[in-house]
Amino acid sequence: MRPIFKVLYRLYRLFSGLRHWGRRRFTNAGLIVLGALAFAAIMCPDTDNNVAYQGFAVLLCLLLLAYGFSWVFRARFSAMRLLPRFGTAGSPLNYTVQLKNLTHKTQHGLTMLEDFADPRPPFADWLAVQLADEKRARSFRFNRRRASNPFNLAAASEKPVPASLPGQEVAVQAELMPLRRGLLRLEGVTLARPDPLGLVRALAPVSLTQSVLILPKRYPLPLIDLPGNMKYQQGGIALASHVGQSEDFVALREYRPGDPMRHIHWRSWARAGKPVVKEFEDEFYVRHALVLDTFTDDPRSEAFEEAVSVAASFASTIQTQESLLDLLFVGLESYCFTGGRGLGQTDQMLEVLASVRPCHEPSFGSLERLVLSRVELVSGCICILLAWDSERQEFIRKLRGLGVPVLVLVVAERGNTKPFELGPMQDEPERFHRLEVGAIESGLGKLK
């Protein structure tokens, strides 16, 4: 079957390229004329029963004339794109593009198009998606909502460009919609002008290579009573970076943003005229493990993407509290990223999550071994799982057997209404939550 898939892949690249070129080169009216030309071409061989050949000749002449006019446009521009550092999947990204007219004529009637990097994947990635769709169709779980191109990271509509005098610089307020998380690469912008007939557009590309990182979608979380208490940490003073506390008073120091109000030494503040806080030996502090399950056979699983969004929601919330957070997941190898005051900012944790990919190998046991190797350090675990099978239930059973409090969130595919047995969470049902794709926000709102 592999040679057949290679032929299909080449056809996919060919037709997707033609589609992209046609949408840029022709106006809406031009696409209608092109469609009418194709219909007339089918009908015109039967000259005895219709006059479609006459319409074919007229439409062909119109398109050729319009295409010829489009070659008259020879504008030159320079461009500078003012992009923010990050975007968020599902939220519009607004930015400004500065265009400078480098010709000796006034340019008007132009529109600007964004040039994204080629979204067409290599053969191996394309094949994985086709096989996953075929498997889903055989199991009667094919979702028509997922028929869109899974490799497009963003979409952008064309924007009108203000008229510009020779040498004048104009600003275009642009907007793109990030569809998925990841690194979005922009290769340039293209200025388009329709021909006098309004059928074919002349294109003037401007090279402008940039990129922006699209972060995962985040959901608002209620105030959650996370499991676990402060624990002793070997080398805690350097590691905690002054986020924990113990009963051993060390010294007084000036207030730093983020210090808790209860540590303020009011008498010293009154004497010094500026905030002074008490510093403790920071060897006891709260440290949570955020465990992300990445093991799925579907390369574009909706449940996996939502699991990443849930992890991002916790990462951006917990770090505002007086605790540290270990993000644990398995990709090509095992990863552990620690964030918190002084060790890592929210943006850094979200950058990591923006690049997480589904994992097929090794097995789920590698994630279990990673978490169990750090179990003595953590106060509690937040486990975001993609299934609730025997292997994952055994993992939760081991954590609880070692005395680690857990909060279990299982993300289920859309339409999967099969109830889950609580298993090892039978005695703590309030710590077990089922989140269904399409209703993640309402599910997270029920957390306590």
Tab-separated table of N, CA and C in Angstrom, residues 305-370:
chain	number	residue	atom	x	y	z
A	305	GLU	N	-4.964	17.570	22.279
A	305	GLU	CA	-4.835	19.023	22.237
A	305	GLU	C	-5.516	19.665	23.436
A	306	GLU	N	-6.675	19.124	23.814
A	306	GLU	CA	-7.362	19.678	24.982
A	306	GLU	C	-6.593	19.363	26.264
A	307	ALA	N	-5.939	18.207	26.319
A	307	ALA	CA	-5.136	17.876	27.493
A	307	ALA	C	-3.987	18.871	27.649
A	308	VAL	N	-3.370	19.247	26.523
A	308	VAL	CA	-2.303	20.249	26.579
A	308	VAL	C	-2.863	21.591	27.061
A	309	SER	N	-4.058	21.951	26.590
A	309	SER	CA	-4.677	23.205	27.032
A	309	SER	C	-4.986	23.178	28.527
A	310	VAL	N	-5.440	22.037	29.020
A	310	VAL	CA	-5.708	21.918	30.458
A	310	VAL	C	-4.406	22.060	31.247
A	311	ALA	N	-3.334	21.421	30.765
A	311	ALA	CA	-2.034	21.548	31.435
A	311	ALA	C	-1.567	23.001	31.427
A	312	ALA	N	-1.763	23.697	30.291
A	312	ALA	CA	-1.377	25.105	30.212
A	312	ALA	C	-2.195	25.952	31.174
A	313	SER	N	-3.462	25.610	31.363
A	313	SER	CA	-4.308	26.353	32.299
A	313	SER	C	-3.789	26.214	33.724
A	314	PHE	N	-3.399	25.000	34.106
A	314	PHE	CA	-2.832	24.808	35.443
A	314	PHE	C	-1.475	25.496	35.562
A	315	ALA	N	-0.647	25.397	34.520
A	315	ALA	CA	0.689	25.995	34.583
A	315	ALA	C	0.619	27.499	34.757
A	316	SER	N	-0.341	28.140	34.116
A	316	SER	CA	-0.441	29.596	34.209
A	316	SER	C	-1.149	30.045	35.476
A	317	THR	N	-1.770	29.118	36.202
A	317	THR	CA	-2.479	29.469	37.437
A	317	THR	C	-1.665	29.157	38.679
A	318	ILE	N	-1.083	27.967	38.736
A	318	ILE	CA	-0.378	27.537	39.949
A	318	ILE	C	0.836	28.401	40.217
A	319	GLN	N	1.490	28.884	39.164
A	319	GLN	CA	2.725	29.648	39.381
A	319	GLN	C	2.465	31.004	40.005
A	320	THR	N	1.203	31.421	40.105
A	320	THR	CA	0.904	32.670	40.795
A	320	THR	C	0.817	32.456	42.297
A	321	GLN	N	0.860	31.224	42.750
A	321	GLN	CA	0.788	30.911	44.166
A	321	GLN	C	2.199	30.654	44.693
A	322	GLU	N	2.265	30.418	45.985
A	322	GLU	CA	3.569	30.196	46.610
A	322	GLU	C	3.946	28.723	46.529
A	323	SER	N	4.238	28.254	45.351
A	323	SER	CA	4.600	26.852	45.172
A	323	SER	C	5.424	26.713	43.911
A	324	LEU	N	6.008	25.550	43.751
A	324	LEU	CA	6.724	25.214	42.535
A	324	LEU	C	5.934	24.153	41.777
A	325	LEU	N	6.192	24.084	40.482
A	325	LEU	CA	5.460	23.157	39.633
A	325	LEU	C	6.437	22.423	38.734
A	326	ASP	N	6.375	21.086	38.776
A	326	ASP	CA	7.168	20.249	37.880
A	326	ASP	C	6.257	19.736	36.768
A	327	LEU	N	6.547	20.129	35.539
A	327	LEU	CA	5.815	19.616	34.386
A	327	LEU	C	6.525	18.358	33.900
A	328	LEU	N	5.825	17.233	33.928
A	328	LEU	CA	6.414	15.942	33.569
A	328	LEU	C	5.664	15.352	32.379
A	329	PHE	N	6.402	15.010	31.322
A	329	PHE	CA	5.806	14.335	30.175
A	329	PHE	C	6.903	13.594	29.427
A	330	VAL	N	6.500	12.771	28.483
A	330	VAL	CA	7.434	11.967	27.706
A	330	VAL	C	7.223	12.264	26.228
A	331	GLY	N	8.315	12.596	25.534
A	331	GLY	CA	8.298	12.759	24.095
A	331	GLY	C	9.307	11.799	23.497
A	332	LEU	N	10.270	12.347	22.758
A	332	LEU	CA	11.360	11.507	22.283
A	332	LEU	C	12.196	11.000	23.446
A	333	GLU	N	12.135	11.700	24.562
A	333	GLU	CA	12.761	11.279	25.804
A	333	GLU	C	11.924	11.812	26.951
A	334	SER	N	12.312	11.518	28.176
A	334	SER	CA	11.556	11.987	29.338
A	334	SER	C	11.957	13.424	29.663
A	335	TYR	N	10.961	14.247	30.012
A	335	TYR	CA	11.210	15.654	30.277
A	335	TYR	C	10.631	16.038	31.633
A	336	CYS	N	11.351	16.920	32.311
A	336	CYS	CA	10.877	17.520	33.559
A	336	CYS	C	11.274	18.988	33.554
A	337	PHE	N	10.288	19.883	33.579
A	337	PHE	CA	10.534	21.325	33.610
A	337	PHE	C	9.936	21.866	34.897
A	338	THR	N	10.748	22.594	35.644
A	338	THR	CA	10.315	23.150	36.914
A	338	THR	C	10.096	24.638	36.775
A	339	GLY	N	8.949	25.096	37.235
A	339	GLY	CA	8.632	26.521	37.190
A	339	GLY	C	8.171	27.000	38.545
A	340	GLY	N	8.231	28.304	38.714
A	340	GLY	CA	7.821	28.915	39.970
A	340	GLY	C	8.597	30.198	40.173
A	341	ARG	N	8.370	30.864	41.274
A	341	ARG	CA	9.071	32.124	41.534
A	341	ARG	C	10.581	31.908	41.586
A	342	GLY	N	11.259	32.615	40.721
A	342	GLY	CA	12.710	32.558	40.720
A	342	GLY	C	13.291	31.444	39.885
A	343	LEU	N	12.497	30.417	39.533
A	343	LEU	CA	13.019	29.298	38.753
A	343	LEU	C	12.547	29.326	37.309
A	344	GLY	N	11.396	29.835	37.056
A	344	GLY	CA	10.878	29.875	35.700
A	344	GLY	C	9.567	30.625	35.679
A	345	GLN	N	9.323	31.374	34.622
A	345	GLN	CA	8.120	32.160	34.522
A	345	GLN	C	7.051	31.377	33.773
A	346	THR	N	5.826	31.899	33.846
A	346	THR	CA	4.700	31.249	33.183
A	346	THR	C	4.950	31.102	31.692
A	347	ASP	N	5.490	32.153	31.065
A	347	ASP	CA	5.729	32.119	29.614
A	347	ASP	C	6.646	30.969	29.228
A	348	GLN	N	7.655	30.703	30.043
A	348	GLN	CA	8.590	29.629	29.727
A	348	GLN	C	7.908	28.270	29.778
A	349	MET	N	7.031	28.059	30.750
A	349	MET	CA	6.309	26.797	30.838
A	349	MET	C	5.353	26.649	29.652
A	350	LEU	N	4.702	27.740	29.263
A	350	LEU	CA	3.773	27.687	28.135
A	350	LEU	C	4.514	27.462	26.823
A	351	GLU	N	5.724	27.998	26.710
A	351	GLU	CA	6.527	27.743	25.512
A	351	GLU	C	6.817	26.250	25.364
A	352	VAL	N	7.098	25.601	26.472
A	352	VAL	CA	7.344	24.157	26.426
A	352	VAL	C	6.086	23.432	25.955
A	353	LEU	N	4.938	23.794	26.513
A	353	LEU	CA	3.691	23.127	26.155
A	353	LEU	C	3.277	23.419	24.716
A	354	ALA	N	3.702	24.552	24.168
A	354	ALA	CA	3.358	24.878	22.778
A	354	ALA	C	3.996	23.915	21.797
A	355	SER	N	5.051	23.240	22.211
A	355	SER	CA	5.793	22.364	21.297
A	355	SER	C	5.615	20.877	21.592
A	356	VAL	N	4.774	20.525	22.565
A	356	VAL	CA	4.576	19.115	22.907
A	356	VAL	C	3.875	18.402	21.756
A	357	ARG	N	4.316	17.202	21.445
A	357	ARG	CA	3.729	16.406	20.374
A	357	ARG	C	3.250	15.057	20.913
A	358	PRO	N	2.248	14.449	20.254
A	358	PRO	CA	1.811	13.110	20.684
A	358	PRO	C	2.949	12.109	20.612
A	359	CYS	N	2.908	11.138	21.493
A	359	CYS	CA	3.981	10.153	21.592
A	359	CYS	C	3.414	8.760	21.334
A	360	HIS	N	4.084	7.981	20.487
A	360	HIS	CA	3.667	6.616	20.187
A	360	HIS	C	4.543	5.597	20.923
A	361	GLU	N	5.813	5.899	21.023
A	361	GLU	CA	6.769	5.029	21.695
A	361	GLU	C	7.698	5.905	22.529
A	362	PRO	N	8.200	5.458	23.645
A	362	PRO	CA	7.975	4.157	24.299
A	362	PRO	C	6.577	4.067	24.906
A	363	SER	N	6.366	3.148	25.809
A	363	SER	CA	5.041	2.908	26.367
A	363	SER	C	4.748	3.884	27.504
A	364	PHE	N	3.502	3.824	28.003
A	364	PHE	CA	3.097	4.672	29.111
A	364	PHE	C	3.957	4.411	30.350
A	365	GLY	N	4.542	3.232	30.434
A	365	GLY	CA	5.382	2.913	31.585
A	365	GLY	C	6.555	3.861	31.758
A	366	SER	N	7.030	4.463	30.665
A	366	SER	CA	8.144	5.412	30.784
A	366	SER	C	7.719	6.661	31.544
A	367	LEU	N	6.474	7.104	31.352
A	367	LEU	CA	5.978	8.244	32.124
A	367	LEU	C	5.810	7.849	33.586
A	368	GLU	N	5.330	6.657	33.830
A	368	GLU	CA	5.181	6.170	35.203
A	368	GLU	C	6.523	6.159	35.923
A	369	ARG	N	7.552	5.666	35.263
A	369	ARG	CA	8.886	5.610	35.899
A	369	ARG	C	9.418	7.016	36.165
A	370	LEU	N	9.160	7.960	35.254
A	370	LEU	CA	9.614	9.335	35.452
A	370	LEU	C	8.969	9.950	36.681
